XYZ file of C-alpha atoms in Angstrom:
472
model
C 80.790 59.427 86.914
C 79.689 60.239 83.087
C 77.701 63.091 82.381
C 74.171 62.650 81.228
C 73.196 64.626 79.036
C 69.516 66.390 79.670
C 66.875 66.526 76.873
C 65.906 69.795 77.428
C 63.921 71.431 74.755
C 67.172 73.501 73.986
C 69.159 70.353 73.655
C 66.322 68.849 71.588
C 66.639 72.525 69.043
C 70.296 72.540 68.818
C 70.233 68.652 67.812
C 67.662 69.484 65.060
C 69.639 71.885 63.824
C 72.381 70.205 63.250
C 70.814 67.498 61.757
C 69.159 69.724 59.573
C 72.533 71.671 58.460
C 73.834 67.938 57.683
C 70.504 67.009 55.721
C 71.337 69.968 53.670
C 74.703 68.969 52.863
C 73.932 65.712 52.010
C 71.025 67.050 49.745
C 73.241 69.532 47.845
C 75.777 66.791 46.776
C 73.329 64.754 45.607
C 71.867 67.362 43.741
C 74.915 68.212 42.020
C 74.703 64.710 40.942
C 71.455 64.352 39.766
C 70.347 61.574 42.174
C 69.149 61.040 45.404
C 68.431 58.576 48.502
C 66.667 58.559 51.644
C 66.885 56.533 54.438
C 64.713 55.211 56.683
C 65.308 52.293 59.050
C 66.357 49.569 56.623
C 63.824 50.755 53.909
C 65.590 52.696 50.824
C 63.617 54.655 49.198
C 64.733 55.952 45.447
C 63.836 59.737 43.811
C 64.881 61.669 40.589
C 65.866 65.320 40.934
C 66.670 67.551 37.474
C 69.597 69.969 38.814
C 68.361 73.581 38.505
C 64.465 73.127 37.426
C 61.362 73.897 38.292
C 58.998 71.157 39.132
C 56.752 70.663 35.795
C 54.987 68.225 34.012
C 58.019 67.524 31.605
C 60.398 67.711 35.495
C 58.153 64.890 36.468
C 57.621 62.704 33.484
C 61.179 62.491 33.321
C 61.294 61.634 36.826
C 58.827 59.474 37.107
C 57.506 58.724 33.694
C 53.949 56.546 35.733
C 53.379 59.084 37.678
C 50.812 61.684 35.346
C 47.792 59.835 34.336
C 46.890 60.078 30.784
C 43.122 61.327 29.266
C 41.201 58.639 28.684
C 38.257 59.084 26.076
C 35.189 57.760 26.713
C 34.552 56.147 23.273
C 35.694 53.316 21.921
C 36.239 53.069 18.037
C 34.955 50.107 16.668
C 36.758 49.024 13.433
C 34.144 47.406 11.220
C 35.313 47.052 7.599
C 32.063 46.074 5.965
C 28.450 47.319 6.787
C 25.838 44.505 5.686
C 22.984 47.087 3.526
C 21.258 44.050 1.705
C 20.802 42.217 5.319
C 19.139 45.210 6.522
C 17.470 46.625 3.289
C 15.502 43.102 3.276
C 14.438 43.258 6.492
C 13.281 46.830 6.111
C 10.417 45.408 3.112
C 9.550 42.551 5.542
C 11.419 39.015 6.063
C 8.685 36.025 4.621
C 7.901 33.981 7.019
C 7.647 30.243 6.834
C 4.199 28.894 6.365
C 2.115 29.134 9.174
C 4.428 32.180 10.991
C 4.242 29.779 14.535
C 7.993 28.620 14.548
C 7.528 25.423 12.363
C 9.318 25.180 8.761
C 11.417 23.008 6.719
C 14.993 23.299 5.252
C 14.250 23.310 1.965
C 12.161 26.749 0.941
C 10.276 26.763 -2.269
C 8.570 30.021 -4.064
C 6.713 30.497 -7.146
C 6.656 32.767 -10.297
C 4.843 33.678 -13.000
C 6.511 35.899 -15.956
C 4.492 37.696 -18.479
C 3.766 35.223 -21.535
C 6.379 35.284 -24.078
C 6.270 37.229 -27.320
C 9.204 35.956 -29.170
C 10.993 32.279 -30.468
C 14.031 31.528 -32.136
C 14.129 29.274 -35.208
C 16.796 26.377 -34.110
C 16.691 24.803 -37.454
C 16.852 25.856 -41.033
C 13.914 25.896 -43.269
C 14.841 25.595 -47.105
C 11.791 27.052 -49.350
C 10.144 24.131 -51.180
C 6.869 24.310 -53.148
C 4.711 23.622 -49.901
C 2.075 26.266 -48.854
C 2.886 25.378 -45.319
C 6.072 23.763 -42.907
C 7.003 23.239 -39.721
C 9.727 25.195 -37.880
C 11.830 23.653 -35.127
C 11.968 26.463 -32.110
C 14.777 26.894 -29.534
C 13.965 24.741 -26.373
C 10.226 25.290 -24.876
C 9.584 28.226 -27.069
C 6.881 26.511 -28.977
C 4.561 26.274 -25.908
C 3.976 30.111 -26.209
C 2.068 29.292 -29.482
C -1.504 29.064 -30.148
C -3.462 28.106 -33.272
C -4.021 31.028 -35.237
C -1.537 33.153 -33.475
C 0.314 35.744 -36.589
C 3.954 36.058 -36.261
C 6.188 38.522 -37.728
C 9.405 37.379 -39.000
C 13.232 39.595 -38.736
C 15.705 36.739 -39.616
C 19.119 37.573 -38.583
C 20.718 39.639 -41.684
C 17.605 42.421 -41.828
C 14.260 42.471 -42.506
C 12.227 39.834 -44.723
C 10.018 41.585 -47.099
C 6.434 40.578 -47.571
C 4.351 41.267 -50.658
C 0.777 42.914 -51.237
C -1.269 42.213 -54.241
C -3.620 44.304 -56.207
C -4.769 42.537 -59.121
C -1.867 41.327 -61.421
C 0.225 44.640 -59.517
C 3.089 43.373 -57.236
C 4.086 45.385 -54.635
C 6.836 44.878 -51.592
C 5.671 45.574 -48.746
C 7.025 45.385 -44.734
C 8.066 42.167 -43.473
C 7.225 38.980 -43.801
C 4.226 37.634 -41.365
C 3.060 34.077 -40.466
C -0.024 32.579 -39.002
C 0.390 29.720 -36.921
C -1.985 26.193 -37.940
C -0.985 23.940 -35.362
C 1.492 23.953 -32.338
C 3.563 20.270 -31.412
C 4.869 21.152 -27.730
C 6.405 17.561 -27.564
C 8.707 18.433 -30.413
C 8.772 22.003 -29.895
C 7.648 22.558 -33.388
C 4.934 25.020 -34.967
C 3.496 24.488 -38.292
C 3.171 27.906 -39.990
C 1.498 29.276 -43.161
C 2.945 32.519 -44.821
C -0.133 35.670 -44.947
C 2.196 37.495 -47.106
C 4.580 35.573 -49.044
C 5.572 36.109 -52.536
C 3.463 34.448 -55.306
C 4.403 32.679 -58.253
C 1.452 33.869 -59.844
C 0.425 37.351 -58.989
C -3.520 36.519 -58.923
C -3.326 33.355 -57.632
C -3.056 33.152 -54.201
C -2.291 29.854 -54.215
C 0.885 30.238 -55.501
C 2.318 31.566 -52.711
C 5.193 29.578 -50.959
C 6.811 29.785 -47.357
C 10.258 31.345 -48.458
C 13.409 30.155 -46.805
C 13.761 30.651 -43.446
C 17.516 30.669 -41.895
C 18.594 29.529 -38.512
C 18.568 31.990 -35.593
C 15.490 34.054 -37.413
C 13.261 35.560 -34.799
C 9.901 35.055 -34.517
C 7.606 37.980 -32.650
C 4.182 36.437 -31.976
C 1.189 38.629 -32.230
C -2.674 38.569 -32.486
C -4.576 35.571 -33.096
C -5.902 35.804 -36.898
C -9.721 34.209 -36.157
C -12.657 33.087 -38.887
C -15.962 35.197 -38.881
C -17.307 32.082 -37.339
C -14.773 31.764 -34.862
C -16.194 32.148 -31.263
C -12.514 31.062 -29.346
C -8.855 29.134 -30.100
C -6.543 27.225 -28.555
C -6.045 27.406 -24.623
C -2.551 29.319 -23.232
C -2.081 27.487 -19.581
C -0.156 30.320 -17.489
C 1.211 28.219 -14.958
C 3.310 29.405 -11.982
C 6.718 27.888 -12.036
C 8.035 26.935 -8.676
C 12.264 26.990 -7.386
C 13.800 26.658 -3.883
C 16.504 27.566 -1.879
C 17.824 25.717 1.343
C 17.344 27.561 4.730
C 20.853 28.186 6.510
C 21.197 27.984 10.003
C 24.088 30.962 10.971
C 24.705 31.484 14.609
C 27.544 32.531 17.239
C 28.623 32.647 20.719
C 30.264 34.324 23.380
C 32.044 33.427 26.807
C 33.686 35.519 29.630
C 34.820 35.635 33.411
C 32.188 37.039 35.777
C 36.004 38.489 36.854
C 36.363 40.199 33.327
C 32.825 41.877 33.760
C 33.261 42.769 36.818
C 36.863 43.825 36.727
C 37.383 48.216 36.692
C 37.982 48.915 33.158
C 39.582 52.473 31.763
C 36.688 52.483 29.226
C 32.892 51.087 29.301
C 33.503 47.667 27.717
C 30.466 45.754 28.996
C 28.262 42.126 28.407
C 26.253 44.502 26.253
C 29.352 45.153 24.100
C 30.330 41.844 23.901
C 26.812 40.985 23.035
C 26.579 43.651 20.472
C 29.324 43.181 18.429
C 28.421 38.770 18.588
C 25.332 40.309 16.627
C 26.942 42.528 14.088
C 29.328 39.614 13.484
C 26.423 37.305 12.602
C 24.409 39.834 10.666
C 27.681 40.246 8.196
C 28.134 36.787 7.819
C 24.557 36.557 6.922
C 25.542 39.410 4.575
C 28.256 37.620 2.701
C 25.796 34.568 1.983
C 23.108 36.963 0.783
C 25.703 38.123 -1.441
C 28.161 34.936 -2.461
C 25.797 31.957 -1.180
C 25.888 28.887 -2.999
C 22.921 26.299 -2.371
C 23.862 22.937 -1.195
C 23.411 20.551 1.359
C 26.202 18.409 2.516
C 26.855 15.997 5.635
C 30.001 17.316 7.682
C 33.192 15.037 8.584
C 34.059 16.993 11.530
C 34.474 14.668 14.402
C 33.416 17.046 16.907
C 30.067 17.868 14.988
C 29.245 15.491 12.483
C 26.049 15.710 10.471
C 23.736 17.697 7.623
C 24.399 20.819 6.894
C 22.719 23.218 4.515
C 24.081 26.625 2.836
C 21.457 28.799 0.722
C 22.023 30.133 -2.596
C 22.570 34.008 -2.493
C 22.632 36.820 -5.287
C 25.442 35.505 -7.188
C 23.902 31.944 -7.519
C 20.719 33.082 -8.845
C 20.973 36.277 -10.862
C 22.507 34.966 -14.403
C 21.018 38.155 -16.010
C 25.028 39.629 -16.261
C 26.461 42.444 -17.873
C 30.113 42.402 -18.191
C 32.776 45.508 -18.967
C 36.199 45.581 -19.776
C 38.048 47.145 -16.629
C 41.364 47.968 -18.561
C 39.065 50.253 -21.390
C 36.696 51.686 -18.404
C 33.088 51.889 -17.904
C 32.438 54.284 -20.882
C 29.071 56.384 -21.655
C 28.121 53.424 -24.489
C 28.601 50.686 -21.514
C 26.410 52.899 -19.096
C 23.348 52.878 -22.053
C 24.019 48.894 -22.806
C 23.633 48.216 -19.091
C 20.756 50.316 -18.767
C 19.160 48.672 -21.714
C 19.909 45.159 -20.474
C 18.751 45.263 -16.941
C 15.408 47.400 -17.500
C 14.056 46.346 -21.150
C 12.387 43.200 -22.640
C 11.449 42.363 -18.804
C 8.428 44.105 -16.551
C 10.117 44.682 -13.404
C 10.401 48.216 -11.077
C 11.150 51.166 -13.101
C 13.105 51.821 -9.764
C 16.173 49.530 -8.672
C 19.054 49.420 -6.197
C 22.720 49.106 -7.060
C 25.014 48.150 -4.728
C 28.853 48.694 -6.057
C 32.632 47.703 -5.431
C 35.061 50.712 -5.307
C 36.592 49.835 -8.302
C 33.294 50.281 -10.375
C 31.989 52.929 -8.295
C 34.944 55.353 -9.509
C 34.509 53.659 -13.090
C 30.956 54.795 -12.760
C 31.208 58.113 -11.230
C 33.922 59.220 -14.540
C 30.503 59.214 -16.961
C 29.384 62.991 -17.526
C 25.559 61.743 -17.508
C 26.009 60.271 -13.727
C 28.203 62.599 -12.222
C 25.946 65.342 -13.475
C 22.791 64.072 -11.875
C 24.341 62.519 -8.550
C 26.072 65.952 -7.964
C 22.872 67.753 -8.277
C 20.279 65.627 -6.381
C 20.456 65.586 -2.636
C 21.285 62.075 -1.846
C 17.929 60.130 -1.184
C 16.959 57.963 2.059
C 15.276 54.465 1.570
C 15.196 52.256 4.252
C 17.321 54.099 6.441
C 20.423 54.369 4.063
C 21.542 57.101 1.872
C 21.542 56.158 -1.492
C 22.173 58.216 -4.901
C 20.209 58.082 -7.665
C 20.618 58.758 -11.355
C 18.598 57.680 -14.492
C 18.000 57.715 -17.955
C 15.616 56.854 -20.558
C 15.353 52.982 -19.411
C 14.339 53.602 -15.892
C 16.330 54.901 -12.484
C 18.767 53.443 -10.275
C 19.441 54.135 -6.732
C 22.996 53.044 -5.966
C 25.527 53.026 -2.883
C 29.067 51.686 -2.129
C 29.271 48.404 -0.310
C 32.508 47.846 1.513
C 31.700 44.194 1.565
C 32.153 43.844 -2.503
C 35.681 44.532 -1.929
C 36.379 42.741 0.949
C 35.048 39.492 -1.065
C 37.414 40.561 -4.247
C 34.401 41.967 -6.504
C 35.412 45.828 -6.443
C 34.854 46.134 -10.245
C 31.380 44.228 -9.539
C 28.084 46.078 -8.456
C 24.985 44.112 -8.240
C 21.952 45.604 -9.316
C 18.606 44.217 -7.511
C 14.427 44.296 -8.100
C 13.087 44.733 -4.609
C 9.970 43.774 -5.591
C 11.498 40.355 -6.402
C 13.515 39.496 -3.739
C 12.962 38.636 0.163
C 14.636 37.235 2.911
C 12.745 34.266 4.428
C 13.022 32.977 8.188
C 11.809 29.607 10.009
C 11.673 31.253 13.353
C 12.893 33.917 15.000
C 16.473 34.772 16.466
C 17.119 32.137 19.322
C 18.813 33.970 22.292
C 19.851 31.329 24.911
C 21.809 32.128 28.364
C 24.234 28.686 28.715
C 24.956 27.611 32.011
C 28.300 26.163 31.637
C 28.701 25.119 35.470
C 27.922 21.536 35.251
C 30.945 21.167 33.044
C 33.225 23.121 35.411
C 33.293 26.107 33.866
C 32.501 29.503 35.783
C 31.222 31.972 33.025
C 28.805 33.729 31.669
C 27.849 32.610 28.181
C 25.227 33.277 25.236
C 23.927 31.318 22.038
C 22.406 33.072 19.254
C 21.422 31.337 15.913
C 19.070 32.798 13.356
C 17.407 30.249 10.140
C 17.596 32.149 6.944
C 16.947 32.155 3.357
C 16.760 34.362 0.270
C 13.884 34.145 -2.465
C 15.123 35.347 -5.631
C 12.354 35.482 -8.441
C 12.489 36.934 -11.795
C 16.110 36.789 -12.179
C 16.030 38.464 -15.058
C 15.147 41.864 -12.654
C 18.054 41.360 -11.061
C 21.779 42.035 -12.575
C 25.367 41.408 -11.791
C 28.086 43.871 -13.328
C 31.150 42.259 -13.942
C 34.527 43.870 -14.707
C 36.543 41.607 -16.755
């Protein structure tokens, strides 16, 4: 007869025991070895133990590298390259609407201008003195249609001044420049016929004698006041006529798809629809951007088989402004630049006294090297129009408020800065921004989508306002 042997609770504390004694054996070895196993049934379950350590953070990472969490911040960089100022400057002053403001407008955008009446003409064509009292002078294209009868004009012909005479009696005397009246203006041929007030005599007391001198190619002529007769009560008619120019109206837009899955899915960071949506929008506004700035005006029919059709693109800053003053990057911007440039954008025209300058890197650091600027944009406290900080500086000519824009790199003009009138520029829009939720399910897809298109245009009047710097 075999013994059974009773599970008493003695039995039962000796067998722990022992099992324990063994466990601690079997641990020890596998210390001493740097690895260990546990069994359990048929399950094997793997652990790390570092021989003689304390259990750390460095213990445990090396352990079990997953097993610490990491910090997580709460913000997500977002790694724009280019901010779009001139987008948002515009629509600070006030976007034009199309006619009407109700959602109706056309592609093609015109706007009108009027400039100050011209003061002076350039002589296209060579006038060799003859014995004639009187003669008429060919003018560079549409110049003579700032002529009136009995306008004066005052003559500098391209080597210095011409000298006109004064009479006393049979006494001679040199005196100023030489000064014209006009008789009678051919705008067909863009001629005026002109008498000299002042020209040298033949015979000192006979004003008779006095003869339109030579008059050389490229001469300029300054008109002034009209000259009238006692009797006179008016003279020829000026028509100041606005003069009308377009652009086309772009249509810019973009789009966005995901997973009700990806939205809904638990994320380490707060990446959201209105994320997605928000940066869809940024994207569009610096596209718009880059048209403002390198636009050229077309209109074109696609040959894309999955969208065929007309298309339009709108002329931007580069398109219209011709009014350019350009440096020589290898010499550098120098103090003698800075005054020409100053000179060329803010005389002979009768826009702000104020402008905005928007500049590459390149020129920006050409720019800042000039004593006169760094002087004043050191000392001023940077000023804020619009919602952007701009810095100013100025001199004799008129003021400039000017900022870096990332974009004029990023679009290979970092010697370039453009320089623009605000008072003769605006952003025009047929519309507003269309927002439209897509359903996409009757085409068998399960997502949640968004459309978003905005119609845009520029208006750029005056040009001559308006400059481009160009580093050659």
């Amino acid at each position: 007869m075999k013994t059974q042997m009773k599970h008493s609770p003695e039995n039962i504390r000796k067998g722990l025991k022992l099992f324990g004694l063994l466990s601690l054996f079997i641990a020890a070895v596998l210390v001493t070895f740097g690895v260990g196993v546990a069994a359990a049934g048929s399950t094997t379950i793997a652990f790390a133990v570092v021989a003689g350590a304390p259990v750390s953070t460095t213990t445990v990472q090396e352990g079990s590298p997953n097993l610490l969490d990491p910090s997580i911040s709460d913000k997500i960089t977002e790694m724009f390259p280019s901010k779009n100022p001139l987008n948002h400057v515009l629509r600070q002053i006030g976007v034009v609407p199309m006619r009407g403001d109700n959602g109706t407008g056309a592609y093609i955008h015109k706007f009108y201008s009027i400039d100050a009446r011209p003061i002076q003409a350039t002589v296209a064509a060579a006038y060799t003195k003859s014995t004639d009292r009187s003669a008429a002078i060919t003018l560079a294209s549409g110049q003579a249609e700032m002529f009136t009868e009995n306008d004066t004009i005052s003559v500098i012909p391209p080597a210095g001044t011409a000298p006109g005479y004064e009479y006393n009696g049979s006494v001679e005397t040199p005196k100023g420049t030489l000064q014209l009246t006009v008789l009678s203006v051919d705008r067909g041929g863009n001629k005026i016929t002109v008498q000299a007030t002042n020209a040298q005599r033949t015979t000192a007391t006979n004003e008779a004698t006095a003869y339109l001198p030579s008059i050389p190619v490229n001469t300029k002529f300054i008109r002034m006041g009209t000259a009238l007769r006692e009797s006179d009560l008016q003279t020829d008619a000026w028509a100041d006529i606005p003069e009308d120019d377009y652009n086309y109206i772009q249509t810019f837009g973009g789009r966005f798809e995901a997973t009700p899955e990806e939205l809904q899915h638990l994320k380490e960071v707060k990446w959201d629809l209105s994320k997605i949506a928000a940066r869809t929008m940024r994207e569009i506004t610096e596209s718009e951007e880059r048209s403002i700035l390198l636009g050229m005006r077309t209109q074109f029919n696609s040959v894309s088989s999955n969208s065929p059709g007309k298309r339009y693109t709108m002329g931007g800053l580069l398109y219209f402004v011709d009014n350019v003053f350009a440096y020589n990057t290898s010499a550098g911007f120098k103090k003698t630049d800075y005054n020409s440039m100053m000179r060329q954008l803010f005389a002979n025209n009768s826009g702000e006294n104020l402008r905005y300058m928007f500049m590459g890197s390149g020129f920006a650091e050409q720019l800042s090297n000039i004593d006169e600027v760094q002087k004043q944009t050191s000392s001023n406290t940077p000023t804020v129009k619009y919602g952007i900080n701009f810095t100013g500086f100025h001199n004799v000519f008129g003021s400039i408020n000017s900022m870096l824009h990332p974009m004029l790199d990023l679009t290979g003009h970092a010697n370039d800065a453009l320089v623009i009138d605000i008072s003769n520029i605006n952003l025009v829009r047929w519309g507003s921004m269309y927002v439209k939720e897509l359903d996409l399910s009757p085409i068998g897809k399960d997502l949640v989508a968004q459309a978003l298109k905005e119609k845009l245009s520029l208006e750029v009047r005056y040009p001559s306002t308006h400059m481009l710097i160009k580093g050659i």
